[in-house]
Amino acid sequence: MFAAMPVWWLLGGLYLGWTLFGMLLAVVLLTHGRVAWPPGSALWFFLVGLILISATRLEKASGLLVYGLRLGFVLTAFVVYLYVYTAARQGARWERLFQPVLFFWLGMVALGWLGVLAPRLALTTPVESLLPDGLAGQRMIRAVTHVHSTEFNPTGRNPYYRTAAPYPYTNNWGTGFALLVPCVLAYLSAVRTGPLRRVLVVSLPLALVPAFLTLNRGMFIGLGVGMAYLGLRALLRGDVRLIGTITAGVAVAWVITLVVPVGDMIMNRVENTDSTRDRADLYRQTLDAVLRSPLLGYGAPRSADTTTGAEPLGTQGQVWLTMYSHGIPALLTLLALLVVVVRSTAIAVSAAGRWLSVVPVVALALAPFYGFTDMNLSVMFFAIGLAVAAVDGPVNRELPTGVPRPSPV
């Protein structure tokens, strides 16, 4: 599911097949025995219930396909969360359990470099060829089955080829990068030997080049907020080693900017595109629409010819997608879920646990700008499952004196 991601991308079935992987994983989980319920499980059930009810607000039956695709991503992320948490609580080797998401990272970095070296690569995939014309022609279905190495906006006055593969859009790549960097650092802080560690050490600086070429402002914001959160906690504890690691990472990123003038490129993009103005207009009209259906939303994003940008209402951010598609209660439930896991992972005492605790913080920082109802939601809760198992199970039993163990919600 995770390690063979480049293969599924090349076949065109990565997005359409992700829910199938989730179903198979659910079968494995249910046949394995007793399931351990991690923090936030009740909120997950409530969120899924709200999403299911919002289907009654879909404008037409053809919208069920895209709605079902997004619902599948949500359900699969929950199954991944349960599986990782249960396996960790039942004594699975932590470093081995961690490996699938790390192979996903390596695949993402490799495909990011494919975008650097072959920015115009685009392929008609086997899955795309097998789909009926009416289905393959739908905007979202074509975006996830007709693969391309970069995203290119020809309407920009000075356009760039921006890293995208294995995702259909650059913003998804930036979101995945921001969520996975803490995971890689968590593994490196816990596992001191082995070939995978050596490969990961090399991959981190290499990943900065395709990351910078996304020109993804939200990615920098998310990572910046996460590093500030971790750095402040380390400062309060006097954790000199962790502060040194964060400082070293920032220094390496700065050195890369001497080769890739990312600041100038971002400023050039801002000056030569209307993306900021288009987003503001989209957000305003999305909010107006939500106020007309605040409880259930509209089931899925809808196109509107009154916006200055080309994107449908309810896109360009997880906050807007959830609120528009499923209603304000669904948004509050999602935010509450992320807050619960932030609180649950905040008591981690190992370096690995502390790095993993950054993941839900990054997700909260990204939510207003980028959506993650795709594979990134599974990546996120893979990491969160590892983190909460570490503070709530056999991986990391010791807690600071006087700190209560969090109760499942």
CSV table of C-alpha atoms in Angstrom, one decimal:
chain,number,residue,atom,x,y,z
A,1,MET,CA,0.0,0.0,0.0
A,2,PHE,CA,2.7,2.5,1.0
A,3,ALA,CA,6.0,1.1,-0.3
A,4,ALA,CA,4.8,0.3,-3.8
A,5,MET,CA,3.3,3.7,-4.2
A,6,PRO,CA,5.3,4.6,-7.3
A,7,VAL,CA,4.1,1.5,-9.1
A,8,TRP,CA,0.4,2.3,-8.3
A,9,TRP,CA,1.0,5.9,-9.5
A,10,LEU,CA,2.5,4.7,-12.8
A,11,LEU,CA,-0.5,2.4,-13.4
A,12,GLY,CA,-2.9,5.2,-12.7
A,13,GLY,CA,-4.6,3.4,-9.9
A,14,LEU,CA,-3.0,5.1,-6.8
A,15,TYR,CA,-6.0,7.3,-5.9
A,16,LEU,CA,-8.7,5.0,-7.2
A,17,GLY,CA,-7.2,1.9,-5.5
A,18,TRP,CA,-6.4,3.5,-2.1
A,19,THR,CA,-9.7,2.6,-0.7
A,20,LEU,CA,-9.4,-0.9,-1.9
A,21,PHE,CA,-6.1,-1.2,0.1
A,22,GLY,CA,-8.0,0.2,3.1
A,23,MET,CA,-10.6,-2.5,2.7
A,24,LEU,CA,-8.0,-5.2,2.6
A,25,LEU,CA,-6.3,-3.7,5.6
A,26,ALA,CA,-9.6,-3.7,7.5
A,27,VAL,CA,-10.1,-7.4,6.7
A,28,VAL,CA,-6.6,-8.1,8.1
A,29,LEU,CA,-7.3,-6.1,11.2
A,30,LEU,CA,-10.6,-7.7,11.9
A,31,THR,CA,-9.3,-11.3,11.4
A,32,HIS,CA,-6.3,-10.6,13.5
A,33,GLY,CA,-8.2,-10.3,16.8
A,34,ARG,CA,-9.0,-7.6,19.3
A,35,VAL,CA,-8.8,-4.0,18.0
A,36,ALA,CA,-7.3,-1.4,20.3
A,37,TRP,CA,-9.2,1.9,20.1
A,38,PRO,CA,-6.8,4.9,20.1
A,39,PRO,CA,-7.6,8.5,21.3
A,40,GLY,CA,-10.2,10.2,19.2
A,41,SER,CA,-12.0,7.1,18.0
A,42,ALA,CA,-15.4,8.4,19.0
A,43,LEU,CA,-14.8,11.6,17.1
A,44,TRP,CA,-13.8,9.6,14.0
A,45,PHE,CA,-17.2,7.8,14.1
A,46,PHE,CA,-19.0,11.0,14.6
A,47,LEU,CA,-17.2,12.6,11.7
A,48,VAL,CA,-17.9,9.7,9.4
A,49,GLY,CA,-21.6,9.8,10.4
A,50,LEU,CA,-21.8,13.5,9.5
A,51,ILE,CA,-20.1,12.9,6.1
A,52,LEU,CA,-22.6,10.1,5.4
A,53,ILE,CA,-25.5,12.3,6.2
A,54,SER,CA,-24.2,15.1,4.0
A,55,ALA,CA,-24.6,12.9,0.9
A,56,THR,CA,-28.3,13.8,1.0
A,57,ARG,CA,-27.2,17.3,-0.1
A,58,LEU,CA,-25.5,16.2,-3.3
A,59,GLU,CA,-26.7,18.1,-6.3
A,60,LYS,CA,-26.8,15.1,-8.7
A,61,ALA,CA,-26.1,11.4,-8.7
A,62,SER,CA,-23.0,11.8,-10.8
A,63,GLY,CA,-21.4,13.5,-7.8
A,64,LEU,CA,-21.6,10.3,-5.8
A,65,LEU,CA,-18.4,9.0,-7.4
A,66,VAL,CA,-16.2,11.9,-6.2
A,67,TYR,CA,-18.0,11.9,-2.9
A,68,GLY,CA,-17.3,8.2,-2.5
A,69,LEU,CA,-13.7,8.7,-3.3
A,70,ARG,CA,-13.3,11.3,-0.6
A,71,LEU,CA,-15.2,9.2,1.9
A,72,GLY,CA,-13.0,6.2,1.1
A,73,PHE,CA,-9.9,8.3,1.9
A,74,VAL,CA,-11.4,9.2,5.3
A,75,LEU,CA,-12.3,5.6,6.1
A,76,THR,CA,-9.0,4.3,5.0
A,77,ALA,CA,-7.1,6.8,7.2
A,78,PHE,CA,-9.1,5.6,10.2
A,79,VAL,CA,-8.3,1.9,9.4
A,80,VAL,CA,-4.6,2.8,9.1
A,81,TYR,CA,-4.8,4.6,12.4
A,82,LEU,CA,-6.4,1.6,14.1
A,83,TYR,CA,-4.0,-0.9,12.5
A,84,VAL,CA,-0.8,0.9,13.4
A,85,TYR,CA,-2.0,1.7,16.9
A,86,THR,CA,-3.2,-1.9,17.5
A,87,ALA,CA,0.0,-3.4,16.1
A,88,ALA,CA,2.2,-1.2,18.2
A,89,ARG,CA,0.2,-1.9,21.4
A,90,GLN,CA,0.4,-5.6,20.7
A,91,GLY,CA,4.2,-5.6,20.6
A,92,ALA,CA,5.1,-5.2,16.9
A,93,ARG,CA,8.7,-4.1,16.4
A,94,TRP,CA,8.5,-0.3,16.3
A,95,GLU,CA,11.2,0.2,13.6
A,96,ARG,CA,9.6,-2.4,11.4
A,97,LEU,CA,6.1,-1.0,11.8
A,98,PHE,CA,7.5,2.4,10.8
A,99,GLN,CA,9.0,1.3,7.5
A,100,PRO,CA,6.0,1.5,5.1
A,101,VAL,CA,5.5,5.2,5.6
A,102,LEU,CA,9.3,5.7,5.2
A,103,PHE,CA,9.3,3.8,1.9
A,104,PHE,CA,6.4,6.1,0.9
A,105,TRP,CA,8.6,9.1,1.7
A,106,LEU,CA,11.4,7.7,-0.5
A,107,GLY,CA,9.0,7.1,-3.3
A,108,MET,CA,7.7,10.6,-3.0
A,109,VAL,CA,11.3,12.0,-3.1
A,110,ALA,CA,12.2,9.9,-6.1
A,111,LEU,CA,9.1,11.1,-8.0
A,112,GLY,CA,9.8,14.6,-6.9
A,113,TRP,CA,13.2,14.3,-8.6
A,114,LEU,CA,11.5,12.9,-11.7
A,115,GLY,CA,9.7,16.2,-11.8
A,116,VAL,CA,13.0,18.1,-11.5
A,117,LEU,CA,14.7,16.1,-14.3
A,118,ALA,CA,11.7,15.5,-16.6
A,119,PRO,CA,9.2,18.4,-15.8
A,120,ARG,CA,7.1,17.9,-18.9
A,121,LEU,CA,6.5,14.2,-18.4
A,122,ALA,CA,2.8,13.1,-18.7
A,123,LEU,CA,1.5,9.6,-19.3
A,124,THR,CA,-1.8,8.0,-20.3
A,125,THR,CA,-2.0,5.2,-17.7
A,126,PRO,CA,-3.5,1.7,-18.1
A,127,VAL,CA,-6.3,2.6,-15.6
A,128,GLU,CA,-7.2,5.7,-17.5
A,129,SER,CA,-7.4,3.7,-20.7
A,130,LEU,CA,-9.7,1.2,-19.2
A,131,LEU,CA,-12.2,3.7,-17.8
A,132,PRO,CA,-15.3,4.7,-19.8
A,133,ASP,CA,-14.9,8.0,-21.7
A,134,GLY,CA,-17.6,9.7,-19.6
A,135,LEU,CA,-15.9,8.7,-16.4
A,136,ALA,CA,-12.3,9.3,-17.5
A,137,GLY,CA,-13.4,12.8,-18.7
A,138,GLN,CA,-14.5,14.0,-15.3
A,139,ARG,CA,-12.1,16.6,-14.0
A,140,MET,CA,-11.1,14.9,-10.7
A,141,ILE,CA,-10.9,11.4,-12.2
A,142,ARG,CA,-8.7,12.6,-15.0
A,143,ALA,CA,-6.5,14.5,-12.6
A,144,VAL,CA,-5.7,11.3,-10.6
A,145,THR,CA,-5.4,8.8,-13.5
A,146,HIS,CA,-3.6,10.8,-16.1
A,147,VAL,CA,-0.2,11.1,-14.4
A,148,HIS,CA,2.2,14.0,-14.7
A,149,SER,CA,5.5,14.8,-13.0
A,150,THR,CA,4.8,18.5,-12.3
A,151,GLU,CA,2.0,21.0,-12.2
A,152,PHE,CA,2.2,23.8,-14.8
A,153,ASN,CA,-0.1,26.8,-14.9
A,154,PRO,CA,0.1,28.3,-18.4
A,155,THR,CA,-2.0,31.3,-17.4
A,156,GLY,CA,0.7,32.6,-15.1
A,157,ARG,CA,2.7,35.6,-16.5
A,158,ASN,CA,6.0,33.8,-15.6
A,159,PRO,CA,4.9,30.1,-15.1
A,160,TYR,CA,7.0,27.4,-13.4
A,161,TYR,CA,7.0,23.6,-13.5
A,162,ARG,CA,6.2,22.8,-9.9
A,163,THR,CA,6.8,19.4,-8.2
A,164,ALA,CA,3.6,17.3,-8.1
A,165,ALA,CA,4.1,13.5,-8.7
A,166,PRO,CA,2.8,11.2,-7.2
A,167,TYR,CA,0.0,13.7,-6.5
A,168,PRO,CA,-2.2,15.5,-9.1
A,169,TYR,CA,-1.4,18.9,-7.6
A,170,THR,CA,1.6,20.6,-6.2
A,171,ASN,CA,-0.1,21.6,-3.0
A,172,ASN,CA,-0.7,17.9,-2.2
A,173,TRP,CA,3.1,17.2,-2.6
A,174,GLY,CA,3.9,20.1,-0.2
A,175,THR,CA,1.4,18.8,2.3
A,176,GLY,CA,2.9,15.3,2.1
A,177,PHE,CA,6.4,16.7,2.5
A,178,ALA,CA,5.5,18.8,5.6
A,179,LEU,CA,3.8,15.7,7.2
A,180,LEU,CA,6.6,13.3,6.4
A,181,VAL,CA,9.7,15.3,7.4
A,182,PRO,CA,8.9,14.8,11.2
A,183,CYS,CA,8.4,11.1,10.5
A,184,VAL,CA,11.8,10.7,8.9
A,185,LEU,CA,13.5,12.7,11.8
A,186,ALA,CA,11.6,10.5,14.3
A,187,TYR,CA,13.0,7.3,12.8
A,188,LEU,CA,16.5,8.7,12.6
A,189,SER,CA,16.4,9.8,16.2
A,190,ALA,CA,15.4,6.2,17.3
A,191,VAL,CA,17.2,3.9,14.9
A,192,ARG,CA,21.0,4.4,14.8
A,193,THR,CA,22.1,1.7,12.4
A,194,GLY,CA,21.0,-0.1,9.2
A,195,PRO,CA,20.8,0.6,5.5
A,196,LEU,CA,17.4,2.3,5.7
A,197,ARG,CA,18.8,4.9,8.1
A,198,ARG,CA,21.7,5.7,5.7
A,199,VAL,CA,19.3,6.1,2.8
A,200,LEU,CA,17.0,8.4,4.8
A,201,VAL,CA,20.0,10.5,5.9
A,202,VAL,CA,20.8,11.1,2.2
A,203,SER,CA,17.2,11.6,1.2
A,204,LEU,CA,16.5,14.5,3.5
A,205,PRO,CA,18.8,17.1,1.8
A,206,LEU,CA,18.0,15.7,-1.6
A,207,ALA,CA,14.2,16.2,-0.9
A,208,LEU,CA,14.8,19.9,-0.3
A,209,VAL,CA,15.3,20.6,-4.1
A,210,PRO,CA,11.9,19.3,-5.3
A,211,ALA,CA,10.3,20.7,-2.1
A,212,PHE,CA,11.6,24.2,-2.9
A,213,LEU,CA,10.5,23.9,-6.5
A,214,THR,CA,6.9,23.5,-5.3
A,215,LEU,CA,7.0,27.2,-4.4
A,216,ASN,CA,4.6,26.1,-1.8
A,217,ARG,CA,4.1,28.8,0.8
A,218,GLY,CA,1.7,26.7,2.9
A,219,MET,CA,4.3,23.9,3.1
A,220,PHE,CA,6.8,26.4,4.7
A,221,ILE,CA,4.1,27.7,7.0
A,222,GLY,CA,3.2,24.2,8.2
A,223,LEU,CA,6.7,23.1,8.8
A,224,GLY,CA,7.6,26.4,10.4
A,225,VAL,CA,4.7,26.2,12.9
A,226,GLY,CA,5.6,22.5,13.7
A,227,MET,CA,9.3,23.3,14.2
A,228,ALA,CA,8.4,26.3,16.4
A,229,TYR,CA,6.1,24.2,18.5
A,230,LEU,CA,8.8,21.5,19.0
A,231,GLY,CA,11.5,24.1,19.5
A,232,LEU,CA,9.5,25.9,22.2
A,233,ARG,CA,8.8,22.6,24.0
A,234,ALA,CA,12.5,21.7,23.8
A,235,LEU,CA,13.5,25.1,25.1
A,236,LEU,CA,11.2,24.8,28.1
A,237,ARG,CA,12.7,21.4,28.9
A,238,GLY,CA,16.2,22.6,28.3
A,239,ASP,CA,16.7,19.8,25.6
A,240,VAL,CA,19.9,21.1,24.0
A,241,ARG,CA,20.2,18.1,21.7
A,242,LEU,CA,16.7,18.6,20.1
A,243,ILE,CA,17.3,22.3,19.8
A,244,GLY,CA,20.6,21.5,18.0
A,245,THR,CA,18.9,19.1,15.6
A,246,ILE,CA,16.3,21.7,14.7
A,247,THR,CA,19.0,24.3,14.2
A,248,ALA,CA,21.1,22.0,12.0
A,249,GLY,CA,18.0,21.2,9.8
A,250,VAL,CA,17.3,24.9,9.3
A,251,ALA,CA,21.0,25.5,8.4
A,252,VAL,CA,20.9,22.7,5.8
A,253,ALA,CA,17.7,24.2,4.3
A,254,TRP,CA,19.4,27.6,4.2
A,255,VAL,CA,22.4,26.2,2.4
A,256,ILE,CA,20.1,24.6,-0.3
A,257,THR,CA,18.5,28.0,-0.9
A,258,LEU,CA,21.9,29.3,-2.0
A,259,VAL,CA,21.6,26.9,-4.9
A,260,VAL,CA,17.9,27.1,-5.4
A,261,PRO,CA,16.8,30.7,-5.1
A,262,VAL,CA,13.4,29.7,-3.7
A,263,GLY,CA,12.7,33.1,-2.1
A,264,ASP,CA,13.1,35.0,-5.4
A,265,MET,CA,11.0,32.3,-7.2
A,266,ILE,CA,8.2,32.6,-4.7
A,267,MET,CA,8.1,36.4,-4.9
A,268,ASN,CA,8.2,36.2,-8.7
A,269,ARG,CA,5.2,33.8,-8.6
A,270,VAL,CA,3.3,36.0,-6.2
A,271,GLU,CA,3.9,39.0,-8.4
A,272,ASN,CA,3.0,37.3,-11.7
A,273,THR,CA,-0.1,35.2,-10.7
A,274,ASP,CA,-3.5,36.0,-9.2
A,275,SER,CA,-3.5,33.0,-6.9
A,276,THR,CA,-3.8,35.0,-3.7
A,277,ARG,CA,-6.6,37.1,-5.0
A,278,ASP,CA,-8.4,34.1,-6.5
A,279,ARG,CA,-8.1,32.2,-3.1
A,280,ALA,CA,-9.6,35.2,-1.2
A,281,ASP,CA,-12.5,35.4,-3.6
A,282,LEU,CA,-13.1,31.6,-3.4
A,283,TYR,CA,-13.0,31.7,0.4
A,284,ARG,CA,-15.5,34.6,0.6
A,285,GLN,CA,-18.0,32.9,-1.7
A,286,THR,CA,-17.5,29.5,0.0
A,287,LEU,CA,-18.3,31.1,3.4
A,288,ASP,CA,-21.4,32.8,1.9
A,289,ALA,CA,-22.6,29.4,0.6
A,290,VAL,CA,-21.9,27.6,3.9
A,291,LEU,CA,-24.1,30.2,5.8
A,292,ARG,CA,-27.0,29.0,3.6
A,293,SER,CA,-26.4,25.3,4.6
A,294,PRO,CA,-24.4,25.4,7.8
A,295,LEU,CA,-25.3,22.0,9.2
A,296,LEU,CA,-24.9,19.5,6.3
A,297,GLY,CA,-23.0,21.5,3.7
A,298,TYR,CA,-23.4,20.4,0.1
A,299,GLY,CA,-21.9,16.9,0.0
A,300,ALA,CA,-19.0,17.9,-2.2
A,301,PRO,CA,-17.4,21.0,-3.8
A,302,ARG,CA,-19.4,22.7,-6.5
A,303,SER,CA,-18.3,24.7,-9.5
A,304,ALA,CA,-19.5,28.3,-9.6
A,305,ASP,CA,-19.0,30.8,-12.5
A,306,THR,CA,-19.0,33.8,-10.2
A,307,THR,CA,-15.5,33.2,-8.8
A,308,THR,CA,-12.4,34.8,-10.4
A,309,GLY,CA,-10.5,31.5,-10.1
A,310,ALA,CA,-11.1,28.2,-11.8
A,311,GLU,CA,-11.5,26.1,-8.7
A,312,PRO,CA,-14.9,24.9,-7.3
A,313,LEU,CA,-16.3,26.3,-4.1
A,314,GLY,CA,-15.1,24.3,-1.1
A,315,THR,CA,-11.6,23.7,-2.3
A,316,GLN,CA,-8.2,25.2,-1.5
A,317,GLY,CA,-8.0,24.1,2.1
A,318,GLN,CA,-9.2,21.3,4.4
A,319,VAL,CA,-11.1,23.8,6.5
A,320,TRP,CA,-13.1,25.0,3.5
A,321,LEU,CA,-13.5,21.5,2.0
A,322,THR,CA,-14.9,20.0,5.2
A,323,MET,CA,-17.1,23.0,6.1
A,324,TYR,CA,-18.6,23.4,2.6
A,325,SER,CA,-19.0,19.7,1.8
A,326,HIS,CA,-20.2,18.4,5.2
A,327,GLY,CA,-21.1,21.4,7.3
A,328,ILE,CA,-19.8,23.3,10.3
A,329,PRO,CA,-20.3,20.5,12.8
A,330,ALA,CA,-18.1,18.2,10.7
A,331,LEU,CA,-15.4,20.9,10.6
A,332,LEU,CA,-15.5,21.3,14.4
A,333,THR,CA,-15.3,17.6,14.8
A,334,LEU,CA,-12.3,17.3,12.6
A,335,LEU,CA,-10.5,20.2,14.4
A,336,ALA,CA,-11.4,18.6,17.8
A,337,LEU,CA,-9.9,15.3,16.6
A,338,LEU,CA,-6.6,17.0,15.7
A,339,VAL,CA,-6.6,18.9,19.0
A,340,VAL,CA,-7.2,15.6,20.9
A,341,VAL,CA,-4.2,13.9,19.2
A,342,VAL,CA,-2.0,17.0,19.8
A,343,ARG,CA,-2.8,16.8,23.5
A,344,SER,CA,-2.3,13.0,23.5
A,345,THR,CA,1.1,13.1,21.9
A,346,ALA,CA,2.3,16.2,23.8
A,347,ILE,CA,3.4,14.0,26.7
A,348,ALA,CA,5.9,12.0,24.6
A,349,VAL,CA,9.2,11.6,26.4
A,350,SER,CA,11.4,10.1,23.7
A,351,ALA,CA,13.0,12.0,20.9
A,352,ALA,CA,11.1,10.0,18.3
A,353,GLY,CA,7.8,10.5,20.1
A,354,ARG,CA,8.4,14.3,20.2
A,355,TRP,CA,9.1,14.5,16.5
A,356,LEU,CA,5.9,12.5,15.7
A,357,SER,CA,4.0,14.9,18.0
A,358,VAL,CA,4.7,17.6,15.4
A,359,VAL,CA,2.5,15.9,12.7
A,360,PRO,CA,-1.0,16.9,14.0
A,361,VAL,CA,0.4,20.4,14.7
A,362,VAL,CA,1.5,20.7,11.1
A,363,ALA,CA,-1.9,19.4,10.0
A,364,LEU,CA,-3.7,22.1,11.9
A,365,ALA,CA,-1.4,24.7,10.5
A,366,LEU,CA,-2.0,23.5,6.9
A,367,ALA,CA,-5.8,23.0,7.2
A,368,PRO,CA,-6.8,26.6,6.2
A,369,PHE,CA,-4.6,26.5,3.1
A,370,TYR,CA,-4.4,22.9,1.7
A,371,GLY,CA,-6.7,19.9,1.7
A,372,PHE,CA,-5.6,16.5,2.8
A,373,THR,CA,-8.6,14.3,2.1
A,374,ASP,CA,-6.4,12.0,0.0
A,375,MET,CA,-3.4,9.7,0.7
A,376,ASN,CA,-1.9,12.3,3.0
A,377,LEU,CA,-4.7,11.7,5.5
A,378,SER,CA,-3.5,8.1,5.8
A,379,VAL,CA,0.1,9.2,6.1
A,380,MET,CA,-0.9,11.6,8.8
A,381,PHE,CA,-2.7,9.1,10.9
A,382,PHE,CA,-0.1,6.4,10.3
A,383,ALA,CA,2.3,8.8,12.1
A,384,ILE,CA,-0.2,9.7,14.7
A,385,GLY,CA,-1.0,6.0,15.4
A,386,LEU,CA,2.7,5.4,16.1
A,387,ALA,CA,2.9,8.5,18.3
A,388,VAL,CA,-0.1,7.8,20.5
A,389,ALA,CA,0.9,4.1,20.8
A,390,ALA,CA,4.3,5.3,22.0
A,391,VAL,CA,2.8,7.3,24.9
A,392,ASP,CA,-0.1,5.0,25.6
A,393,GLY,CA,1.4,1.5,25.2
A,394,PRO,CA,4.5,-0.7,25.5
A,395,VAL,CA,6.6,1.4,23.2
A,396,ASN,CA,7.2,4.2,25.8
A,397,ARG,CA,5.8,3.4,29.2
A,398,GLU,CA,7.6,6.0,31.3
A,399,LEU,CA,5.9,9.4,31.8
A,400,PRO,CA,7.1,12.5,33.6
A,401,THR,CA,6.2,12.5,37.3
A,402,GLY,CA,2.7,13.8,37.8
A,403,VAL,CA,1.6,13.7,34.2
A,404,PRO,CA,-1.6,11.7,33.7
A,405,ARG,CA,-2.0,9.2,30.9
A,406,PRO,CA,-4.5,10.5,28.3
A,407,SER,CA,-7.9,8.7,28.1
A,408,PRO,CA,-9.3,7.6,24.7
A,409,VAL,CA,-12.0,10.0,23.5
